[in-house]
Every structure is written in C-alpha cells, then in structure tokens.
PDB file of C-alpha atoms in Angstrom:
ATOM      1  CA  UNK A  19     142.752 171.539  58.043  1.00  0.00           C
ATOM      2  CA  UNK A  20     141.181 169.325  55.406  1.00  0.00           C
ATOM      3  CA  UNK A  21     141.648 170.676  51.896  1.00  0.00           C
ATOM      4  CA  UNK A  22     140.482 169.374  48.515  1.00  0.00           C
ATOM      5  CA  UNK A  23     142.688 170.424  45.596  1.00  0.00           C
ATOM      6  CA  UNK A  24     141.173 169.891  42.176  1.00  0.00           C
ATOM      7  CA  UNK A  25     142.912 168.938  38.925  1.00  0.00           C
ATOM      8  CA  UNK A  26     146.284 168.076  40.420  1.00  0.00           C
ATOM      9  CA  UNK A  27     146.751 165.612  37.574  1.00  0.00           C
ATOM     10  CA  UNK A  28     145.764 166.390  33.999  1.00  0.00           C
ATOM     11  CA  UNK A  29     143.641 163.952  31.948  1.00  0.00           C
ATOM     12  CA  UNK A  30     146.760 163.032  29.973  1.00  0.00           C
ATOM     13  CA  UNK A  31     148.721 162.153  33.110  1.00  0.00           C
ATOM     14  CA  UNK A  32     145.762 160.229  34.519  1.00  0.00           C
ATOM     15  CA  UNK A  33     145.510 158.166  31.363  1.00  0.00           C
ATOM     16  CA  UNK A  34     149.240 157.404  31.469  1.00  0.00           C
ATOM     17  CA  UNK A  35     149.191 156.429  35.149  1.00  0.00           C
ATOM     18  CA  UNK A  36     146.121 154.203  34.817  1.00  0.00           C
ATOM     19  CA  UNK A  37     147.472 152.486  31.709  1.00  0.00           C
ATOM     20  CA  UNK A  38     150.879 151.793  33.240  1.00  0.00           C
ATOM     21  CA  UNK A  39     149.596 150.870  36.698  1.00  0.00           C
ATOM     22  CA  UNK A  40     147.489 148.004  35.394  1.00  0.00           C
ATOM     23  CA  UNK A  41     150.662 146.373  34.051  1.00  0.00           C
ATOM     24  CA  UNK A  42     152.472 146.809  37.353  1.00  0.00           C
ATOM     25  CA  UNK A  43     153.439 144.258  39.967  1.00  0.00           C
ATOM     26  CA  UNK A  44     150.846 144.339  42.739  1.00  0.00           C
ATOM     27  CA  UNK A  45     151.377 142.871  46.198  1.00  0.00           C
ATOM     28  CA  UNK A  46     149.222 142.345  49.277  1.00  0.00           C
ATOM     29  CA  UNK A  47     148.872 145.750  50.933  1.00  0.00           C
ATOM     30  CA  UNK A  48     148.959 144.172  54.383  1.00  0.00           C
ATOM     31  CA  UNK A  49     152.632 143.312  53.821  1.00  0.00           C
ATOM     32  CA  UNK A  50     153.527 147.001  54.087  1.00  0.00           C
ATOM     33  CA  UNK A  51     151.395 147.707  57.169  1.00  0.00           C
ATOM     34  CA  UNK A  52     152.272 147.575  60.854  1.00  0.00           C
ATOM     35  CA  UNK A  53     151.078 144.731  63.048  1.00  0.00           C
ATOM     36  CA  UNK A  54     147.895 146.528  64.082  1.00  0.00           C
ATOM     37  CA  UNK A  55     147.080 147.926  60.630  1.00  0.00           C
ATOM     38  CA  UNK A  56     147.482 144.488  59.028  1.00  0.00           C
ATOM     39  CA  UNK A  57     144.325 143.398  60.811  1.00  0.00           C
ATOM     40  CA  UNK A  58     142.186 146.051  59.109  1.00  0.00           C
ATOM     41  CA  UNK A  59     143.949 146.487  55.751  1.00  0.00           C
ATOM     42  CA  UNK A  60     142.677 144.616  52.698  1.00  0.00           C
ATOM     43  CA  UNK A  61     143.936 146.001  49.407  1.00  0.00           C
ATOM     44  CA  UNK A  62     146.646 145.674  46.789  1.00  0.00           C
ATOM     45  CA  UNK A  63     149.690 147.915  46.602  1.00  0.00           C
ATOM     46  CA  UNK A  64     152.053 148.559  43.703  1.00  0.00           C
ATOM     47  CA  UNK A  65     155.491 147.130  44.476  1.00  0.00           C
ATOM     48  CA  UNK A  66     157.675 150.173  45.197  1.00  0.00           C
ATOM     49  CA  UNK A  67     160.831 148.304  44.202  1.00  0.00           C
ATOM     50  CA  UNK A  68     160.130 148.425  40.487  1.00  0.00           C
ATOM     51  CA  UNK A  69     161.111 150.849  37.764  1.00  0.00           C
ATOM     52  CA  UNK A  70     157.453 151.356  36.836  1.00  0.00           C
ATOM     53  CA  UNK A  71     156.499 152.406  40.371  1.00  0.00           C
ATOM     54  CA  UNK A  72     159.353 154.896  40.465  1.00  0.00           C
ATOM     55  CA  UNK A  73     158.281 156.367  37.123  1.00  0.00           C
ATOM     56  CA  UNK A  74     154.749 156.861  38.403  1.00  0.00           C
ATOM     57  CA  UNK A  75     156.083 158.362  41.631  1.00  0.00           C
ATOM     58  CA  UNK A  76     157.972 160.961  39.601  1.00  0.00           C
ATOM     59  CA  UNK A  77     154.812 161.909  37.694  1.00  0.00           C
ATOM     60  CA  UNK A  78     152.866 162.549  40.904  1.00  0.00           C
ATOM     61  CA  UNK A  79     155.756 164.353  42.610  1.00  0.00           C
ATOM     62  CA  UNK A  80     156.256 166.705  39.683  1.00  0.00           C
ATOM     63  CA  UNK A  81     152.535 167.487  39.579  1.00  0.00           C
ATOM     64  CA  UNK A  82     152.235 168.347  43.274  1.00  0.00           C
ATOM     65  CA  UNK A  83     155.520 170.273  43.332  1.00  0.00           C
ATOM     66  CA  UNK A  84     154.159 172.660  40.701  1.00  0.00           C
ATOM     67  CA  UNK A  85     150.730 173.032  42.288  1.00  0.00           C
ATOM     68  CA  UNK A  86     150.655 176.410  44.026  1.00  0.00           C
ATOM     69  CA  UNK A  87     147.687 175.580  46.260  1.00  0.00           C
ATOM     70  CA  UNK A  88     149.374 172.415  47.536  1.00  0.00           C
ATOM     71  CA  UNK A  89     152.631 174.274  48.227  1.00  0.00           C
ATOM     72  CA  UNK A  90     150.778 177.060  50.035  1.00  0.00           C
ATOM     73  CA  UNK A  91     148.819 174.656  52.229  1.00  0.00           C
ATOM     74  CA  UNK A  92     151.526 172.085  52.944  1.00  0.00           C
ATOM     75  CA  UNK A  93     154.708 174.186  52.963  1.00  0.00           C
ATOM     76  CA  UNK A  94     156.524 170.937  52.136  1.00  0.00           C
ATOM     77  CA  UNK A  95     159.973 170.319  53.520  1.00  0.00           C
ATOM     78  CA  UNK A  96     160.051 166.630  52.638  1.00  0.00           C
ATOM     79  CA  UNK A  97     157.672 164.392  50.670  1.00  0.00           C
ATOM     80  CA  UNK A  98     157.590 160.630  51.052  1.00  0.00           C
ATOM     81  CA  UNK A  99     157.702 158.944  47.609  1.00  0.00           C
ATOM     82  CA  UNK A 100     154.096 158.370  46.531  1.00  0.00           C
ATOM     83  CA  UNK A 101     152.611 154.890  46.813  1.00  0.00           C
ATOM     84  CA  UNK A 102     149.751 153.414  44.809  1.00  0.00           C
ATOM     85  CA  UNK A 103     146.946 151.203  46.071  1.00  0.00           C
ATOM     86  CA  UNK A 104     144.063 149.325  44.501  1.00  0.00           C
ATOM     87  CA  UNK A 105     140.777 148.398  46.152  1.00  0.00           C
ATOM     88  CA  UNK A 106     138.359 145.861  44.638  1.00  0.00           C
ATOM     89  CA  UNK A 107     136.228 142.840  45.558  1.00  0.00           C
ATOM     90  CA  UNK A 108     135.233 144.298  48.931  1.00  0.00           C
ATOM     91  CA  UNK A 109     138.724 145.576  49.726  1.00  0.00           C
ATOM     92  CA  UNK A 110     138.840 148.162  52.505  1.00  0.00           C
ATOM     93  CA  UNK A 111     141.103 149.728  55.114  1.00  0.00           C
ATOM     94  CA  UNK A 112     139.630 149.987  58.583  1.00  0.00           C
ATOM     95  CA  UNK A 113     140.023 152.903  60.971  1.00  0.00           C
ATOM     96  CA  UNK A 114     143.675 153.717  61.628  1.00  0.00           C
ATOM     97  CA  UNK A 115     146.135 156.560  62.070  1.00  0.00           C
ATOM     98  CA  UNK A 116     149.289 156.967  59.983  1.00  0.00           C
ATOM     99  CA  UNK A 117     152.710 156.394  61.503  1.00  0.00           C
ATOM    100  CA  UNK A 118     154.186 159.516  63.085  1.00  0.00           C
ATOM    101  CA  UNK A 119     157.733 158.870  61.845  1.00  0.00           C
ATOM    102  CA  UNK A 120     158.649 157.270  58.530  1.00  0.00           C
ATOM    103  CA  UNK A 121     161.917 156.107  57.017  1.00  0.00           C
ATOM    104  CA  UNK A 122     162.420 157.531  53.516  1.00  0.00           C
ATOM    105  CA  UNK A 123     163.138 154.689  51.070  1.00  0.00           C
ATOM    106  CA  UNK A 124     166.630 154.648  49.630  1.00  0.00           C
ATOM    107  CA  UNK A 125     168.021 157.006  52.245  1.00  0.00           C
ATOM    108  CA  UNK A 126     166.831 155.695  55.589  1.00  0.00           C
ATOM    109  CA  UNK A 127     166.337 159.323  56.587  1.00  0.00           C
ATOM    110  CA  UNK A 128     163.574 159.742  59.155  1.00  0.00           C
ATOM    111  CA  UNK A 129     160.746 162.134  58.435  1.00  0.00           C
ATOM    112  CA  UNK A 130     157.759 163.278  60.453  1.00  0.00           C
ATOM    113  CA  UNK A 131     154.325 162.813  58.894  1.00  0.00           C
ATOM    114  CA  UNK A 132     152.527 166.128  59.362  1.00  0.00           C
ATOM    115  CA  UNK A 133     150.132 165.785  56.432  1.00  0.00           C
ATOM    116  CA  UNK A 134     148.664 162.904  54.478  1.00  0.00           C
ATOM    117  CA  UNK A 135     147.555 163.177  50.869  1.00  0.00           C
ATOM    118  CA  UNK A 136     145.415 160.965  48.646  1.00  0.00           C
ATOM    119  CA  UNK A 137     145.178 161.549  44.900  1.00  0.00           C
ATOM    120  CA  UNK A 138     142.146 159.841  43.366  1.00  0.00           C
ATOM    121  CA  UNK A 139     142.975 158.205  40.030  1.00  0.00           C
ATOM    122  CA  UNK A 140     139.684 156.523  39.090  1.00  0.00           C
ATOM    123  CA  UNK A 141     136.407 157.954  37.827  1.00  0.00           C
ATOM    124  CA  UNK A 142     134.153 157.856  40.922  1.00  0.00           C
ATOM    125  CA  UNK A 143     131.207 156.615  38.846  1.00  0.00           C
ATOM    126  CA  UNK A 144     133.148 153.477  37.885  1.00  0.00           C
ATOM    127  CA  UNK A 145     133.154 151.968  41.378  1.00  0.00           C
ATOM    128  CA  UNK A 146     130.837 151.666  44.379  1.00  0.00           C
ATOM    129  CA  UNK A 147     132.004 152.434  47.907  1.00  0.00           C
ATOM    130  CA  UNK A 148     135.634 153.327  48.496  1.00  0.00           C
ATOM    131  CA  UNK A 149     134.959 156.591  50.320  1.00  0.00           C
ATOM    132  CA  UNK A 150     137.873 157.943  52.350  1.00  0.00           C
ATOM    133  CA  UNK A 151     136.404 158.775  55.755  1.00  0.00           C
ATOM    134  CA  UNK A 152     138.402 161.266  57.806  1.00  0.00           C
ATOM    135  CA  UNK A 153     137.609 162.094  61.418  1.00  0.00           C
ATOM    136  CA  UNK A 154     137.779 165.855  62.009  1.00  0.00           C
ATOM    137  CA  UNK A 155     136.864 168.204  64.823  1.00  0.00           C
ATOM    138  CA  UNK A 156     133.558 168.738  62.987  1.00  0.00           C
ATOM    139  CA  UNK A 157     132.815 165.024  62.664  1.00  0.00           C
ATOM    140  CA  UNK A 158     133.528 162.372  60.042  1.00  0.00           C
ATOM    141  CA  UNK A 159     133.987 163.642  56.482  1.00  0.00           C
ATOM    142  CA  UNK A 160     133.419 161.254  53.564  1.00  0.00           C
ATOM    143  CA  UNK A 161     135.659 161.989  50.590  1.00  0.00           C
ATOM    144  CA  UNK A 162     135.181 160.563  47.106  1.00  0.00           C
ATOM    145  CA  UNK A 163     136.721 162.815  44.484  1.00  0.00           C
ATOM    146  CA  UNK A 164     136.957 163.121  40.733  1.00  0.00           C
ATOM    147  CA  UNK A 165     139.962 161.471  39.125  1.00  0.00           C
ATOM    148  CA  UNK A 166     142.949 163.806  39.362  1.00  0.00           C
ATOM    149  CA  UNK A 167     141.753 165.562  42.524  1.00  0.00           C
ATOM    150  CA  UNK A 168     143.597 165.358  45.838  1.00  0.00           C
ATOM    151  CA  UNK A 169     142.644 165.642  49.499  1.00  0.00           C
ATOM    152  CA  UNK A 170     145.165 166.910  52.043  1.00  0.00           C
ATOM    153  CA  UNK A 171     144.598 166.340  55.767  1.00  0.00           C
ATOM    154  CA  UNK A 172     146.496 166.052  59.081  1.00  0.00           C
ATOM    155  CA  UNK A 173     148.300 162.724  59.461  1.00  0.00           C
ATOM    156  CA  UNK A 174     147.142 162.633  63.066  1.00  0.00           C
ATOM    157  CA  UNK A 175     143.541 162.101  61.895  1.00  0.00           C
ATOM    158  CA  UNK A 176     141.803 158.786  62.287  1.00  0.00           C
ATOM    159  CA  UNK A 177     140.665 157.654  58.857  1.00  0.00           C
ATOM    160  CA  UNK A 178     139.474 154.650  56.873  1.00  0.00           C
ATOM    161  CA  UNK A 179     138.582 153.524  53.354  1.00  0.00           C
ATOM    162  CA  UNK A 180     135.140 151.969  53.018  1.00  0.00           C
ATOM    163  CA  UNK A 181     134.772 148.647  51.151  1.00  0.00           C
ATOM    164  CA  UNK A 182     134.756 148.821  47.361  1.00  0.00           C
ATOM    165  CA  UNK A 183     131.806 146.621  46.469  1.00  0.00           C
ATOM    166  CA  UNK A 184     131.820 147.142  42.691  1.00  0.00           C
ATOM    167  CA  UNK A 185     134.540 148.113  40.247  1.00  0.00           C
ATOM    168  CA  UNK A 186     138.057 149.168  41.184  1.00  0.00           C
ATOM    169  CA  UNK A 187     139.454 152.187  43.036  1.00  0.00           C
ATOM    170  CA  UNK A 188     143.019 153.229  42.201  1.00  0.00           C
ATOM    171  CA  UNK A 189     144.727 156.017  44.112  1.00  0.00           C
ATOM    172  CA  UNK A 190     148.108 157.422  45.055  1.00  0.00           C
ATOM    173  CA  UNK A 191     148.957 158.412  48.597  1.00  0.00           C
ATOM    174  CA  UNK A 192     151.905 159.998  50.347  1.00  0.00           C
ATOM    175  CA  UNK A 193     152.993 161.956  53.387  1.00  0.00           C
ATOM    176  CA  UNK A 194     154.517 165.389  53.894  1.00  0.00           C
ATOM    177  CA  UNK A 195     156.807 166.807  56.522  1.00  0.00           C
ATOM    178  CA  UNK A 196     156.004 170.501  56.602  1.00  0.00           C
ATOM    179  CA  UNK A 197     158.311 173.410  57.314  1.00  0.00           C
ATOM    180  CA  UNK A 198     155.697 174.411  59.885  1.00  0.00           C
ATOM    181  CA  UNK A 199     154.900 171.560  62.233  1.00  0.00           C
ATOM    182  CA  UNK A 200     151.945 173.067  64.089  1.00  0.00           C
ATOM    183  CA  UNK A 201     148.611 172.511  62.317  1.00  0.00           C
ATOM    184  CA  UNK A 202     147.008 175.776  63.465  1.00  0.00           C
ATOM    185  CA  UNK A 203     150.034 177.871  62.551  1.00  0.00           C
ATOM    186  CA  UNK A 204     150.176 176.240  59.117  1.00  0.00           C
ATOM    187  CA  UNK A 205     146.451 176.859  58.623  1.00  0.00           C
ATOM    188  CA  UNK A 206     146.802 180.532  59.519  1.00  0.00           C
ATOM    189  CA  UNK A 207     149.710 180.905  57.114  1.00  0.00           C
ATOM    190  CA  UNK A 208     147.628 179.330  54.365  1.00  0.00           C
ATOM    191  CA  UNK A 209     144.733 181.740  54.969  1.00  0.00           C
ATOM    192  CA  UNK A 210     147.126 184.685  55.024  1.00  0.00           C
ATOM    193  CA  UNK A 211     148.839 183.586  51.816  1.00  0.00           C
ATOM    194  CA  UNK A 212     145.528 183.107  50.007  1.00  0.00           C
ATOM    195  CA  UNK A 213     144.398 186.582  51.087  1.00  0.00           C
ATOM    196  CA  UNK A 214     147.644 188.074  49.816  1.00  0.00           C
ATOM    197  CA  UNK A 215     147.252 186.284  46.482  1.00  0.00           C
ATOM    198  CA  UNK A 216     143.684 187.524  46.193  1.00  0.00           C
ATOM    199  CA  UNK A 217     144.672 191.126  46.855  1.00  0.00           C
ATOM    200  CA  UNK A 218     147.698 190.922  44.581  1.00  0.00           C
ATOM    201  CA  UNK A 219     145.576 189.580  41.760  1.00  0.00           C
ATOM    202  CA  UNK A 220     143.023 192.389  41.935  1.00  0.00           C
ATOM    203  CA  UNK A 221     142.625 194.037  38.566  1.00  0.00           C
ATOM    204  CA  UNK A 222     142.656 197.636  39.802  1.00  0.00           C
ATOM    205  CA  UNK A 223     145.195 198.014  42.539  1.00  0.00           C
ATOM    206  CA  UNK A 224     145.564 201.374  44.141  1.00  0.00           C
ATOM    207  CA  UNK A 225     148.862 202.484  45.583  1.00  0.00           C
ATOM    208  CA  UNK A 226     147.418 201.920  49.051  1.00  0.00           C
ATOM    209  CA  UNK A 227     146.461 198.317  48.244  1.00  0.00           C
ATOM    210  CA  UNK A 228     149.937 197.669  46.842  1.00  0.00           C
ATOM    211  CA  UNK A 229     151.494 198.942  50.044  1.00  0.00           C
ATOM    212  CA  UNK A 230     149.215 196.738  52.139  1.00  0.00           C
ATOM    213  CA  UNK A 231     150.071 193.697  50.015  1.00  0.00           C
ATOM    214  CA  UNK A 232     153.750 194.382  50.612  1.00  0.00           C
ATOM    215  CA  UNK A 233     153.138 194.757  54.333  1.00  0.00           C
ATOM    216  CA  UNK A 234     151.145 191.520  54.537  1.00  0.00           C
ATOM    217  CA  UNK A 235     153.744 189.678  52.457  1.00  0.00           C
ATOM    218  CA  UNK A 236     156.428 190.780  54.882  1.00  0.00           C
ATOM    219  CA  UNK A 237     154.297 189.573  57.787  1.00  0.00           C
ATOM    220  CA  UNK A 238     153.777 186.212  56.088  1.00  0.00           C
ATOM    221  CA  UNK A 239     157.478 185.603  55.569  1.00  0.00           C
ATOM    222  CA  UNK A 240     158.350 186.709  59.075  1.00  0.00           C
ATOM    223  CA  UNK A 241     155.816 184.270  60.491  1.00  0.00           C
ATOM    224  CA  UNK A 242     157.231 181.470  58.342  1.00  0.00           C
ATOM    225  CA  UNK A 243     160.684 182.410  59.578  1.00  0.00           C
ATOM    226  CA  UNK A 244     159.466 182.322  63.177  1.00  0.00           C
ATOM    227  CA  UNK A 245     157.513 179.051  62.964  1.00  0.00           C
ATOM    228  CA  UNK A 246     159.538 176.940  60.523  1.00  0.00           C
ATOM    229  CA  UNK A 247     161.617 173.989  61.714  1.00  0.00           C
ATOM    230  CA  UNK A 248     164.657 172.419  60.077  1.00  0.00           C
TER     231      UNK A 248
END
C-alpha cells in the first residue's frame, strides 16, 4: 500500500525545521549507506550525532505519533529515529531497496523495516527534479509532494530519488516496524478502520448503525489481536 498523508507538519513546524536544518552539520550521505547503495547515493545527510538533529527528530516523531491516519495505516510498534537528507547540484539516489533489519541508534535493538516514510520539507516549486520514484505492483509511481506532506510505502519496494537539477530538496525519512507484519493484512485493517471511522462520524446514526459500528470495531480489534506480532 502506498499512501500519501497531507499536512503531517504544520507551516510553523516546517519553518522551524528548515531554519534549524540549514545551520546543521551535514555529511556525505554515502557514508551512511551500505556498500552497494554507496555506488548510487549522492546526497548530504544531517549528522545524527548532534543535539540539533535529535531536536528535529523529536519534532517529526511527535507529529507522526499524533497523526491518526499514519497510526491507522502503519500500526507502529517501533519507529526508527528520523533522518534528514539534502539533494542539490544534481544529487540523486539510484534504484535501491531499504535494509530489512536495522539497529536502533542508542540501543542497538534490532528492528524490522516494514514501512518506509518520507516527509517532504521543501516547497516543490523551489526545486527541479527530486521525484521519489517507487516501484509498485501497478508500475512506477513518481512522488513529489507539498512541504509537510508524507508518503508511506512498503520498505520492500524498489525506489529511487531522481537528480535535483535546480534548487534544493530537503526531506526527512524513517522506517517503521508495524504490529502487523503482513502488508495485505495491514492494508485490510486500514480499510476496515477507515470504514468504521466513516460510519462512526455519520451525523445521523440510527441504533442499527451504532450496533454495526460496535460489531465492526470488535472485528477490527480481534483481527489485530490475531495478526499482531511482538
């Protein structure tokens, strides 16, 4: 499932992140990539081992943790601390797939990457290129979102970032280990949850509708109970 979630970050948070990020310590993005990815990765990455990076991580984490659509779609069990990258002067990231298992910084705890997320932080009219291209079962999808919007997609997907030929593209990216590992099961739970929310939010609920909402809610939680992994 590929899902675009709008307005994850408010204009105020975007302004704060962009202002602070430009004063950050940026390193060669290839230094944080595996041996194969180094050959196709050309960007800058904010040094995670700084107080500024950790402050920006907290801003993004708080925003996604309170976003109901993200929580419904991802069912997050663990979130890798967000990273920040910068593409300019032809910088790009060739076709690759994200690592299946990651080591959480500061803890060394392993986590499985079920979902990948990119939060766009730059006005798309301020740079040329930089599309995130994700291979899906329906073909390649080119993603270039408004600042503050996020795309969520399976970490198993082949993807790339096209060269940024003008301007600069700043974004945050991170990975999620979901309570529900299977992509199809997680997608069905998301559809069910959204249907429940739609019914529950109906202005004129009859007693019958209320009973059906309760029944569907019970089904949802029982499926989560059946499919979740710890």
